[in-house]
Structures are given as structure tokens and as C-alpha cells.
mmCIF file of N, CA and C in Angstrom:
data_model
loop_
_atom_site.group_PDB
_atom_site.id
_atom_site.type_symbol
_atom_site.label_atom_id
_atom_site.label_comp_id
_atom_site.label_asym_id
_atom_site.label_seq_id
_atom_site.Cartn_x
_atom_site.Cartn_y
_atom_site.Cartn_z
ATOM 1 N N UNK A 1 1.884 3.093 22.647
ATOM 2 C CA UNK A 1 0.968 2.485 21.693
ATOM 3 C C UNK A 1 1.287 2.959 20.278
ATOM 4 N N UNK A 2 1.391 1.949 18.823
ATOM 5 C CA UNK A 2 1.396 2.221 18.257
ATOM 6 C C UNK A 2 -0.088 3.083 17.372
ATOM 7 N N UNK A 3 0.695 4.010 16.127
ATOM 8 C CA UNK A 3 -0.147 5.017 15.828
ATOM 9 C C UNK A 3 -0.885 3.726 14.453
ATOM 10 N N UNK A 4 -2.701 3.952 14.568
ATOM 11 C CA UNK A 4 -3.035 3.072 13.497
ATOM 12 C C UNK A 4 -3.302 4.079 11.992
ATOM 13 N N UNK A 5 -2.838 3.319 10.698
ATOM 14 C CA UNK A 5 -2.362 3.931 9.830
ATOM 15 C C UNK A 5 -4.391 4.012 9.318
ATOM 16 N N UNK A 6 -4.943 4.922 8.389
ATOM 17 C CA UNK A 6 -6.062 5.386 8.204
ATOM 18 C C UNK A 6 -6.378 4.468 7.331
ATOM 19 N N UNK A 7 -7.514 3.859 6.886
ATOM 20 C CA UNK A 7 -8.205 2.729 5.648
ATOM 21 C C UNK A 7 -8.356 4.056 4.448
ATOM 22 N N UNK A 8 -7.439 3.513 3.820
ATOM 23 C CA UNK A 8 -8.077 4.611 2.553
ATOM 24 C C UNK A 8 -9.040 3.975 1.911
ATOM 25 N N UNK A 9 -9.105 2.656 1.688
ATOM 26 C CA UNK A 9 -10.284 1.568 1.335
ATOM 27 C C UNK A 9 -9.998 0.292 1.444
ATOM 28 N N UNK A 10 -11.619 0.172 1.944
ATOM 29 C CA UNK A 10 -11.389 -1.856 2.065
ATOM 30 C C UNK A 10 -11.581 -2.977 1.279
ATOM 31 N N UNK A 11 -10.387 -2.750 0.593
ATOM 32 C CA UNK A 11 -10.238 -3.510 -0.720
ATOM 33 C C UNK A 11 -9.555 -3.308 -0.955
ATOM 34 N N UNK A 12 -8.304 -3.958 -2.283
ATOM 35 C CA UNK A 12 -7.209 -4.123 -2.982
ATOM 36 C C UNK A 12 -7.328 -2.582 -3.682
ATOM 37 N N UNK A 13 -6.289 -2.124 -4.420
ATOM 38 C CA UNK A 13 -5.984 -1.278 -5.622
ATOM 39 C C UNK A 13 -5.501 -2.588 -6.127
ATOM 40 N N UNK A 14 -5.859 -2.457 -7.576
ATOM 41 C CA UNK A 14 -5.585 -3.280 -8.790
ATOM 42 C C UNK A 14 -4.512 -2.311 -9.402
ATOM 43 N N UNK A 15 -3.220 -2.746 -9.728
ATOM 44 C CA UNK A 15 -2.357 -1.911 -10.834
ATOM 45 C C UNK A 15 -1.281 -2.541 -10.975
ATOM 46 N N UNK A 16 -1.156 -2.369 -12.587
ATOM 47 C CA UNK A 16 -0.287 -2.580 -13.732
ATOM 48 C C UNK A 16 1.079 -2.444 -13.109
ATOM 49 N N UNK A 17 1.665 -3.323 -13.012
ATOM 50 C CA UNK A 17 3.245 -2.861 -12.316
ATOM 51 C C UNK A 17 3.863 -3.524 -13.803
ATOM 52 N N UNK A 18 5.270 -3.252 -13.904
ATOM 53 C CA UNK A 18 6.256 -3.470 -14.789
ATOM 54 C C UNK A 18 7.723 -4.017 -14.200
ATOM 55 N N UNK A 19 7.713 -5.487 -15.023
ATOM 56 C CA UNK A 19 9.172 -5.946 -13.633
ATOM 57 C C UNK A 19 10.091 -5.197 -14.136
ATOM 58 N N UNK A 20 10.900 -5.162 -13.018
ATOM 59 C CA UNK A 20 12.097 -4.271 -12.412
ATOM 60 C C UNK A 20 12.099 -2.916 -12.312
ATOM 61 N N UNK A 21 10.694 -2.624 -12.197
ATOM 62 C CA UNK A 21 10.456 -0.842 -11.635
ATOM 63 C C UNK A 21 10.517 -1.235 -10.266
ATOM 64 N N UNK A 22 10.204 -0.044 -8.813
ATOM 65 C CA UNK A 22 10.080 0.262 -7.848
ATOM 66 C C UNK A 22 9.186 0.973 -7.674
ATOM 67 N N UNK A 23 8.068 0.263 -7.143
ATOM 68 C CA UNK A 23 6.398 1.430 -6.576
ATOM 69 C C UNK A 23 6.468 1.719 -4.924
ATOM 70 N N UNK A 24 6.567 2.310 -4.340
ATOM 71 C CA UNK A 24 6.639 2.993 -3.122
ATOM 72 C C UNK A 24 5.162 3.191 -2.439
ATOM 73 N N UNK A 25 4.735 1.878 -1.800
ATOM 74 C CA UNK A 25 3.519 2.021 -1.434
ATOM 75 C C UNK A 25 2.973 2.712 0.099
ATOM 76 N N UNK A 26 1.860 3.601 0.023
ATOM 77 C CA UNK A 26 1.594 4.358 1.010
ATOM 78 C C UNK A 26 1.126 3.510 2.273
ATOM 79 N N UNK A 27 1.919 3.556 3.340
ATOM 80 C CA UNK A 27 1.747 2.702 5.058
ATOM 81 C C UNK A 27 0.750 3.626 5.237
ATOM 82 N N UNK A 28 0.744 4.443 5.207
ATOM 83 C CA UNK A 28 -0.539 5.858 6.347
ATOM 84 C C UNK A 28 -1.332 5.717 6.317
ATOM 85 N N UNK A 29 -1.640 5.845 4.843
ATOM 86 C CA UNK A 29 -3.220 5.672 4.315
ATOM 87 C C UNK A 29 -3.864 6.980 3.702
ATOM 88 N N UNK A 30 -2.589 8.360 4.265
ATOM 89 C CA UNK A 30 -3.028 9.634 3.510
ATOM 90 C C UNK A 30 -3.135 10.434 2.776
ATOM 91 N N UNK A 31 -1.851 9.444 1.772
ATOM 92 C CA UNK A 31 -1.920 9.763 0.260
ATOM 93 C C UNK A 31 -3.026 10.291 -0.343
ATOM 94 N N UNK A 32 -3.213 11.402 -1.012
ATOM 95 C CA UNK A 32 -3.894 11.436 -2.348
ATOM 96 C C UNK A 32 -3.829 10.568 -3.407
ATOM 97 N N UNK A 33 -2.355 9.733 -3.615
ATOM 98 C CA UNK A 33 -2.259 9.374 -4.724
ATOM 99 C C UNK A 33 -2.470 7.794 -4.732
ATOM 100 N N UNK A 34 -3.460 7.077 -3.790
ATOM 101 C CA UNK A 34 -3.633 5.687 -3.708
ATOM 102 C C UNK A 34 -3.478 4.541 -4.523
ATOM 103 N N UNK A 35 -3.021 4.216 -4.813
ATOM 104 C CA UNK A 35 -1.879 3.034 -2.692
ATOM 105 C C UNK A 35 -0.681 3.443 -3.123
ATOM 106 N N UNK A 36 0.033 4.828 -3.642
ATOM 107 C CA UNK A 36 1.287 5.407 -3.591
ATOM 108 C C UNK A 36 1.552 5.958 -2.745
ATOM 109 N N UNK A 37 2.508 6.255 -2.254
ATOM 110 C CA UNK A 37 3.057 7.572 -1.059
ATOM 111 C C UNK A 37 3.021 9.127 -2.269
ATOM 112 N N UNK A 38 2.899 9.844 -1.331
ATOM 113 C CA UNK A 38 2.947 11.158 -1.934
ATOM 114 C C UNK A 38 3.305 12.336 -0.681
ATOM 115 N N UNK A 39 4.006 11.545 -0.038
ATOM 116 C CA UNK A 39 4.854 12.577 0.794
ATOM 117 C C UNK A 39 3.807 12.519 2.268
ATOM 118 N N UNK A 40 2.630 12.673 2.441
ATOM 119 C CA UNK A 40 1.528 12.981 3.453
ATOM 120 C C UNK A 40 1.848 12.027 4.892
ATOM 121 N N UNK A 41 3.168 11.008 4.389
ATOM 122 C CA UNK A 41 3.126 10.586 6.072
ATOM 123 C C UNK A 41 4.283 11.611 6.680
ATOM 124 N N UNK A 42 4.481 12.875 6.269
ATOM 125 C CA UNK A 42 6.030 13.090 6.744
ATOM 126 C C UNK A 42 5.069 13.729 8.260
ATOM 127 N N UNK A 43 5.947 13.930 9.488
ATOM 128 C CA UNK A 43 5.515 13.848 10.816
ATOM 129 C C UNK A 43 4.810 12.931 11.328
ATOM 130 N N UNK A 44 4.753 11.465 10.543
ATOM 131 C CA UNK A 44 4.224 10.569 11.859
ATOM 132 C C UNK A 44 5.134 9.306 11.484
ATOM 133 N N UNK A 45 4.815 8.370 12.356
ATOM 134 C CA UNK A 45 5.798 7.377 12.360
ATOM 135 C C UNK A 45 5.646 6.410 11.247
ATOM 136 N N UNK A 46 4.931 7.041 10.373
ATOM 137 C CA UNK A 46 4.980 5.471 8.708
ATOM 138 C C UNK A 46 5.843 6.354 8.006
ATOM 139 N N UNK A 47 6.351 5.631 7.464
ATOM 140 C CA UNK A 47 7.145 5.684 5.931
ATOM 141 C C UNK A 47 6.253 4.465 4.814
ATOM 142 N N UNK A 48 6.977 5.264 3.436
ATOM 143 C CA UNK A 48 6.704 3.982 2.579
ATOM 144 C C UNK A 48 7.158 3.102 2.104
ATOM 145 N N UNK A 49 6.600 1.770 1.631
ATOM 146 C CA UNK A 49 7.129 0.469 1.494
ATOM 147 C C UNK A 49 7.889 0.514 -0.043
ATOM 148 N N UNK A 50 8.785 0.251 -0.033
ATOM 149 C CA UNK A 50 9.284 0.067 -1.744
ATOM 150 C C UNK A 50 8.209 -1.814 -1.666
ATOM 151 N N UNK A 51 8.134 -1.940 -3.165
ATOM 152 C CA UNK A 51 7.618 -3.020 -4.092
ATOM 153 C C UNK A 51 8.630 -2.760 -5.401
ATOM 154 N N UNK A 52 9.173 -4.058 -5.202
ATOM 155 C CA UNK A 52 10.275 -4.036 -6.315
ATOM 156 C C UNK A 52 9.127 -5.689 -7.642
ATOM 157 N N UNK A 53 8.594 -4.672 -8.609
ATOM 158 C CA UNK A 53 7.765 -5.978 -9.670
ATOM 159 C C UNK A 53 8.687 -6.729 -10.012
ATOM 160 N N UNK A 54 8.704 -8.511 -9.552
ATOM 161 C CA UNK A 54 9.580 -8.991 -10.560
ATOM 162 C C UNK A 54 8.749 -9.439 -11.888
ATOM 163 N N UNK A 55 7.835 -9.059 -11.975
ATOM 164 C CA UNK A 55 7.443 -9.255 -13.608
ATOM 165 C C UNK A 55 5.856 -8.501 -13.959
ATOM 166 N N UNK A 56 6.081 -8.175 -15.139
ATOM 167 C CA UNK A 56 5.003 -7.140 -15.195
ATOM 168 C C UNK A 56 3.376 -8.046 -15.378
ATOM 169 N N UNK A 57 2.391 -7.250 -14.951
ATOM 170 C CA UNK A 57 1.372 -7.516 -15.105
ATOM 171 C C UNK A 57 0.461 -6.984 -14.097
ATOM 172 N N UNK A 58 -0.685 -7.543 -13.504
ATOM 173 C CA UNK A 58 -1.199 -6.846 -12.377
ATOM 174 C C UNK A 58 -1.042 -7.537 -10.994
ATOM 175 N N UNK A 59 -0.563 -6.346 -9.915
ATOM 176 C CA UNK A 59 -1.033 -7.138 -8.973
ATOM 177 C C UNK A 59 -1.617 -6.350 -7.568
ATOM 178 N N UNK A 60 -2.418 -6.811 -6.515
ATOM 179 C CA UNK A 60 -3.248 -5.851 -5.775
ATOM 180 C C UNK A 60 -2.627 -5.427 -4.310
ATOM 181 N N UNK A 61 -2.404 -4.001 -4.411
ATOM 182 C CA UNK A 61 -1.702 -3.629 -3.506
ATOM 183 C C UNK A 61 -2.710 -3.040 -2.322
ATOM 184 N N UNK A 62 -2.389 -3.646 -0.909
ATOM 185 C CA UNK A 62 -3.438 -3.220 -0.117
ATOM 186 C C UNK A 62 -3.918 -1.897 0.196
ATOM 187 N N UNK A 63 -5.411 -1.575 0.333
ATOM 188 C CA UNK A 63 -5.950 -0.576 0.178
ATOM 189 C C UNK A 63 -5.904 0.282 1.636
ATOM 190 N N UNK A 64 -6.695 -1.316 2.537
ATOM 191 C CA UNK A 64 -6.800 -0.929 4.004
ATOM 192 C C UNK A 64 -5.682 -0.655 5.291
ATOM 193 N N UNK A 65 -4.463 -0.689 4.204
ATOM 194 C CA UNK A 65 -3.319 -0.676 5.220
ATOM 195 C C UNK A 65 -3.272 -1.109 6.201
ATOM 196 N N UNK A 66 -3.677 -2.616 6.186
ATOM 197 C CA UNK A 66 -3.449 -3.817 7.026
ATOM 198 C C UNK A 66 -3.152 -4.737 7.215
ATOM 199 N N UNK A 67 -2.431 -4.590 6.094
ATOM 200 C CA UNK A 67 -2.063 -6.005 5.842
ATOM 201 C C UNK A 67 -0.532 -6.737 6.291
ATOM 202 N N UNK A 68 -0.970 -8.265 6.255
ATOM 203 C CA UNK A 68 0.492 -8.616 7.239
ATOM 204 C C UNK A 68 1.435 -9.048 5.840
ATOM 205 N N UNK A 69 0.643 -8.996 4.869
ATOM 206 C CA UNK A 69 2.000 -9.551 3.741
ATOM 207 C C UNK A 69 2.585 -8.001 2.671
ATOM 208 N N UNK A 70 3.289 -7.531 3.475
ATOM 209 C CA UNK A 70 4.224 -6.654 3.124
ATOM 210 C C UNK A 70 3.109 -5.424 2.448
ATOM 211 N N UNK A 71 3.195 -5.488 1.274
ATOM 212 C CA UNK A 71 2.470 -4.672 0.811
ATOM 213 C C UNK A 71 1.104 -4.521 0.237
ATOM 214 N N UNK A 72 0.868 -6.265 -0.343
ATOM 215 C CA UNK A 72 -0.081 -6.323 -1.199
ATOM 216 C C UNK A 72 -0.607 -7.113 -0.289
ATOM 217 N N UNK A 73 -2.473 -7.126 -0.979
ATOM 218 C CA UNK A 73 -3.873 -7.341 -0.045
ATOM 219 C C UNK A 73 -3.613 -8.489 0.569
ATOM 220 N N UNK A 74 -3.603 -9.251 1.822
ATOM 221 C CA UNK A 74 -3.790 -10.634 2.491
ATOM 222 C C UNK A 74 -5.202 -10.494 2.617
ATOM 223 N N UNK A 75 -6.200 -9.847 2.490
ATOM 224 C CA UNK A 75 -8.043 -10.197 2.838
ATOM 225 C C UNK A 75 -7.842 -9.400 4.068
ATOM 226 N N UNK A 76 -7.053 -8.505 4.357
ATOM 227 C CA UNK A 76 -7.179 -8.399 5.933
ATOM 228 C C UNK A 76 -8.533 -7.500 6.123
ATOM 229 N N UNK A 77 -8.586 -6.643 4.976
ATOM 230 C CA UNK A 77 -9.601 -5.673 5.303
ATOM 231 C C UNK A 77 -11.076 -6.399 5.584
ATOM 232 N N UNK A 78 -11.477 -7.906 5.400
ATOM 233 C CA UNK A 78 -12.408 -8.798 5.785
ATOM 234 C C UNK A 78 -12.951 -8.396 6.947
ATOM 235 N N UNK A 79 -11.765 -7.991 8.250
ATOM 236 C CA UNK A 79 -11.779 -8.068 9.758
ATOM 237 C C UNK A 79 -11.688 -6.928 9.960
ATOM 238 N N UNK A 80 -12.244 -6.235 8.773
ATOM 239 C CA UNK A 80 -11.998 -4.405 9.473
ATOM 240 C C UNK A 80 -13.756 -4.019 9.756
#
């Protein structure tokens, strides 16, 4: 069975990305530094997602770590 990654919250993070940076978003959910990785999945089976911005402005990266579209919010946390 897979391991389920923790809701850090059920809802989007809103943030400022800049195109052609790389944000490294947290799968676990145990970041301190939300919705970044900050090292806290090392010993379990998540890693984090690169998000490559192709253009700057805002956009909402999922909170509840459930989501089926890569990184950012699909509503999934609705069904949590």
C-alpha cells in the first residue's frame, strides 16, 4: 500500500512565481516551508516536484497534496 502524503492545508498556496525559475514543490506535506520542499520527506517514499514558471505572475500550488494535476490545485481538496 501506498504511503498517504499529510494535508498541510485544504486549499491552494497562492505565489508569485517568475518565468523560467524552478520551485520544487513539497509531495509529503511536511515541509515547514509550504508548498516548498525543505528537505522533511528524506526517509519516506515522496520526493519533490520541480515547477518550471513559464511566465511570471501568480499561480496556486496545491496545499492538500492531492492533487492529480501535477503540482498545482485541481479542487481535489473539495473530497478531502
Amino acid at each position: 500500500m501506498s504511503a498517504k502524503p499529510t494535508i498541510a492545508q485544504k486549499g491552494p498556496y497562492a505565489v508569485e512565481v517568475e518565468a523560467g525559475k524552478s520551485y520544487w514543490w513539497c509531495a509529503c506535506g511536511r515541509s515547514k516551508g509550504q508548498p516548498f520542499c525543505d528537505g522533511s520527506h528524506q526517509g519516506t517514499e515522496f520526493s519533490p516536484k520541480e515547477y518550471k514558471a513559464d511566465k511570471t505572475g501568480t499561480v496556486y500550488f496545491c496545499g492538500c497534496k492531492h492533487t492529480g494535476d501535477g503540482v498545482l490545485c485541481d479542487g481535489s481538496h473539495q473530497k478531502l
